[in-house]
Amino acid sequence: MDSMYELLLGLPLFNGVSRERISEIVGMAKFHFLKYLPGENIIEAGSPCTHIKFLISGKARLSVANHDGRFRVSQTLDAPDVIAPEFLFGSATNYPCSGVALEPTGVLQINKNDYLRILNSDQIFLLNFLNILSMNAQKATQGVLAVTTGNLEERIAFWIVALTQRRGYDITLACRQRDLYSLFGVQRTSFIATLEGMRKRGIIDFDQNEIRVTSRPELLKILQTAAAD
């Protein structure tokens, strides 16, 4: 039981919550603990988001792609973390990404109705969830500003940051270079020069078919700097 409490205290929902309060929550809501073997699907893109899912052990690879799969952004999440929490509520409640276990992985899932009861039971739970949503909303605002007025580096940063989570790593953007510079509406020489500049600063590496992110915080810093100017 002690190990379960320690595990729950490490999850984003339970930040700042006492063990006594967690005991009460465990009694009022149904917690489902699921196990996945390496290669098993945790979520599928387009499937309904009916539960909030916490990664409690192991690691998962999440990928989001366009309809024909020519553009794909992938990231790895380590436990403890939460998977796509912003899609639990709102008008679009289907997962935008697929998720596969990379090693033996544990997931705690809580039904939406039970999760609502948890949020309404204590201000700390509500604030923790609102903080997660607010970080994602602020990220989107910075990105929209970059897309509308920013330079190419800022637009590349937006695409990658907007499609990944804060603690995501081993991030890759898989797409042919010619599709990417057409997407951004620039010449190949400008596109390659921008990528080379980002590589020299240790932010990315790249080849003909993939951009590999070395530092997601540096990408976020590009957007934050642009928004402050």
C-alpha positions in Angstrom: 0.0 0.0 0.0 2.8 2.4 0.8 4.3 1.9 -2.7 0.9 2.7 -4.3 0.7 6.0 -2.3 4.2 6.9 -3.4 3.3 6.2 -7.0 0.1 8.3 -6.9 1.9 11.2 -5.2 4.3 11.3 -8.3 1.4 11.8 -10.7 0.5 15.3 -12.0 -3.1 15.1 -10.6 -1.9 14.5 -7.1 0.8 17.2 -6.7 0.7 18.7 -3.3 -1.9 16.2 -1.9 -1.6 14.5 1.4 -1.5 10.7 1.8 -4.7 11.0 3.9 -6.5 12.8 1.1 -5.4 10.2 -1.4 -6.8 7.4 0.8 -10.1 9.1 0.7 -9.9 9.5 -3.1 -9.0 5.8 -3.6 -12.2 5.0 -1.7 -14.5 7.3 -3.8 -13.3 6.5 -7.3 -12.5 3.4 -9.4 -8.9 3.2 -10.2 -8.1 0.8 -13.0 -4.5 -0.5 -13.3 -3.5 -1.8 -16.7 -0.4 -3.6 -17.9 1.1 -3.5 -21.4 3.8 -5.5 -22.9 6.4 -4.0 -25.3 4.8 -3.2 -28.6 1.2 -3.3 -27.3 -1.1 -0.4 -28.1 -2.1 1.8 -25.2 -4.2 4.2 -27.3 -5.2 4.5 -30.9 -5.5 7.7 -32.9 -9.2 8.6 -33.3 -10.4 6.4 -30.4 -12.7 8.0 -27.8 -11.0 9.6 -24.8 -13.4 8.3 -22.1 -10.7 8.0 -19.3 -7.8 10.0 -18.1 -4.7 7.8 -18.5 -1.7 8.1 -16.2 1.6 6.5 -17.2 2.7 5.0 -13.8 5.6 2.7 -14.9 7.6 2.1 -18.0 7.5 4.3 -21.1 5.4 4.9 -24.1 5.9 6.1 -27.7 3.2 8.6 -28.9 2.8 9.5 -32.5 0.5 11.9 -34.3 0.2 12.0 -38.1 -1.8 13.6 -40.8 -4.4 11.7 -42.8 -2.0 10.1 -45.3 0.9 9.5 -42.8 3.4 11.7 -44.7 3.8 14.0 -41.7 4.4 12.4 -38.3 5.6 13.7 -35.0 6.6 11.1 -32.4 7.8 11.4 -28.8 8.6 9.2 -25.8 7.0 9.7 -22.4 8.4 8.2 -19.2 6.4 7.5 -16.1 5.0 9.3 -14.2 3.1 11.4 -16.7 -0.4 11.8 -18.1 -1.4 11.0 -21.7 -3.1 13.8 -23.7 -5.2 15.1 -20.8 -6.6 18.0 -22.9 -8.8 15.7 -24.9 -10.8 14.4 -22.0 -13.3 17.3 -22.2 -14.4 19.7 -24.9 -15.9 19.2 -28.4 -13.0 17.0 -29.6 -12.8 14.1 -27.3 -10.9 11.6 -29.5 -7.2 10.9 -29.1 -5.2 12.7 -31.8 -2.3 10.2 -31.4 -1.4 6.6 -31.1 0.5 5.2 -28.1 2.6 2.1 -27.9 4.4 0.6 -24.9 8.2 0.5 -25.3 8.8 -1.8 -22.4 6.6 -3.4 -19.7 4.4 -0.4 -18.9 1.7 0.3 -16.3 -1.2 2.7 -16.9 -3.7 4.0 -14.3 -7.0 5.0 -15.9 -9.9 6.8 -14.3 -13.3 7.1 -15.8 -14.3 10.7 -16.9 -17.3 10.8 -14.4 -15.1 9.6 -11.5 -12.4 12.1 -12.5 -15.0 14.9 -12.4 -15.9 13.9 -8.9 -12.2 14.0 -7.9 -11.8 17.5 -9.5 -14.9 18.7 -7.6 -13.8 17.2 -4.3 -10.7 19.3 -3.7 -9.4 22.6 -5.1 -5.8 21.2 -5.3 -6.9 18.5 -7.8 -8.8 21.1 -9.9 -5.8 23.5 -9.9 -3.4 20.7 -10.9 -5.6 19.9 -13.9 -6.1 23.6 -14.8 -2.4 24.1 -14.7 -1.9 21.3 -17.3 -4.6 22.8 -19.5 -3.2 26.3 -19.1 0.3 25.3 -20.2 -1.1 23.7 -23.3 -3.2 26.8 -24.1 -0.3 29.2 -23.6 1.9 27.0 -25.9 -0.7 27.2 -28.6 -0.9 31.0 -28.3 2.8 31.4 -28.7 2.7 29.1 -31.6 -0.1 30.9 -33.5 1.9 34.2 -33.1 5.0 32.4 -34.6 3.0 31.0 -37.5 1.4 34.3 -38.4 4.3 36.7 -38.0 7.4 34.6 -37.1 10.4 33.5 -39.1 10.9 30.0 -40.3 12.7 28.8 -37.2 9.8 29.9 -35.0 7.3 28.1 -37.3 9.3 24.9 -37.1 9.5 25.2 -33.3 5.7 25.7 -33.2 4.9 22.6 -35.2 7.0 20.4 -33.0 6.1 22.0 -29.6 2.4 22.0 -30.4 2.3 18.3 -31.2 4.3 17.1 -28.2 4.0 17.2 -24.4 6.1 19.1 -21.9 8.1 16.1 -20.7 8.3 14.4 -24.1 11.8 13.5 -25.4 13.4 11.6 -28.3 11.1 13.7 -30.5 11.2 13.2 -34.2 9.4 14.9 -37.1 9.3 12.4 -40.0 8.6 14.0 -43.4 10.4 14.4 -46.6 12.3 17.6 -46.8 10.6 18.7 -50.0 7.2 18.3 -48.4 8.3 20.3 -45.4 9.7 23.3 -47.3 6.5 23.3 -49.4 4.4 23.2 -46.3 6.2 26.2 -44.9 6.2 28.0 -48.2 9.9 28.6 -48.5 12.7 27.7 -50.8 14.8 24.6 -50.1 18.0 26.7 -49.6 16.3 28.8 -46.9 14.8 25.7 -45.2 18.2 23.9 -45.1 20.0 27.0 -43.9 17.5 27.3 -41.0 17.9 23.7 -40.0 21.7 24.0 -40.2 21.5 27.0 -37.9 19.4 25.1 -35.4 21.7 22.1 -35.6 24.8 24.3 -34.8 23.1 25.5 -31.7 22.4 22.0 -30.5 18.6 22.2 -30.9 18.0 19.6 -33.6 19.7 17.1 -35.9 18.3 16.1 -39.3 18.6 14.2 -42.5 16.5 13.9 -45.7 13.5 12.3 -44.1 13.6 13.3 -40.4 14.2 16.1 -37.9 15.3 14.9 -34.5 14.9 17.2 -31.6 17.9 17.4 -29.2 16.3 20.1 -26.9 12.5 20.7 -26.7 13.1 23.4 -24.0 15.2 25.3 -26.6 12.3 25.1 -29.1 9.9 26.4 -26.5 12.4 29.2 -25.7 12.3 30.3 -29.3 8.6 30.8 -29.1 8.7 32.5 -25.8 11.4 34.9 -27.0 9.3 35.7 -30.1 6.2 36.3 -28.1 8.1 38.7 -25.8 9.5 40.8 -28.7 
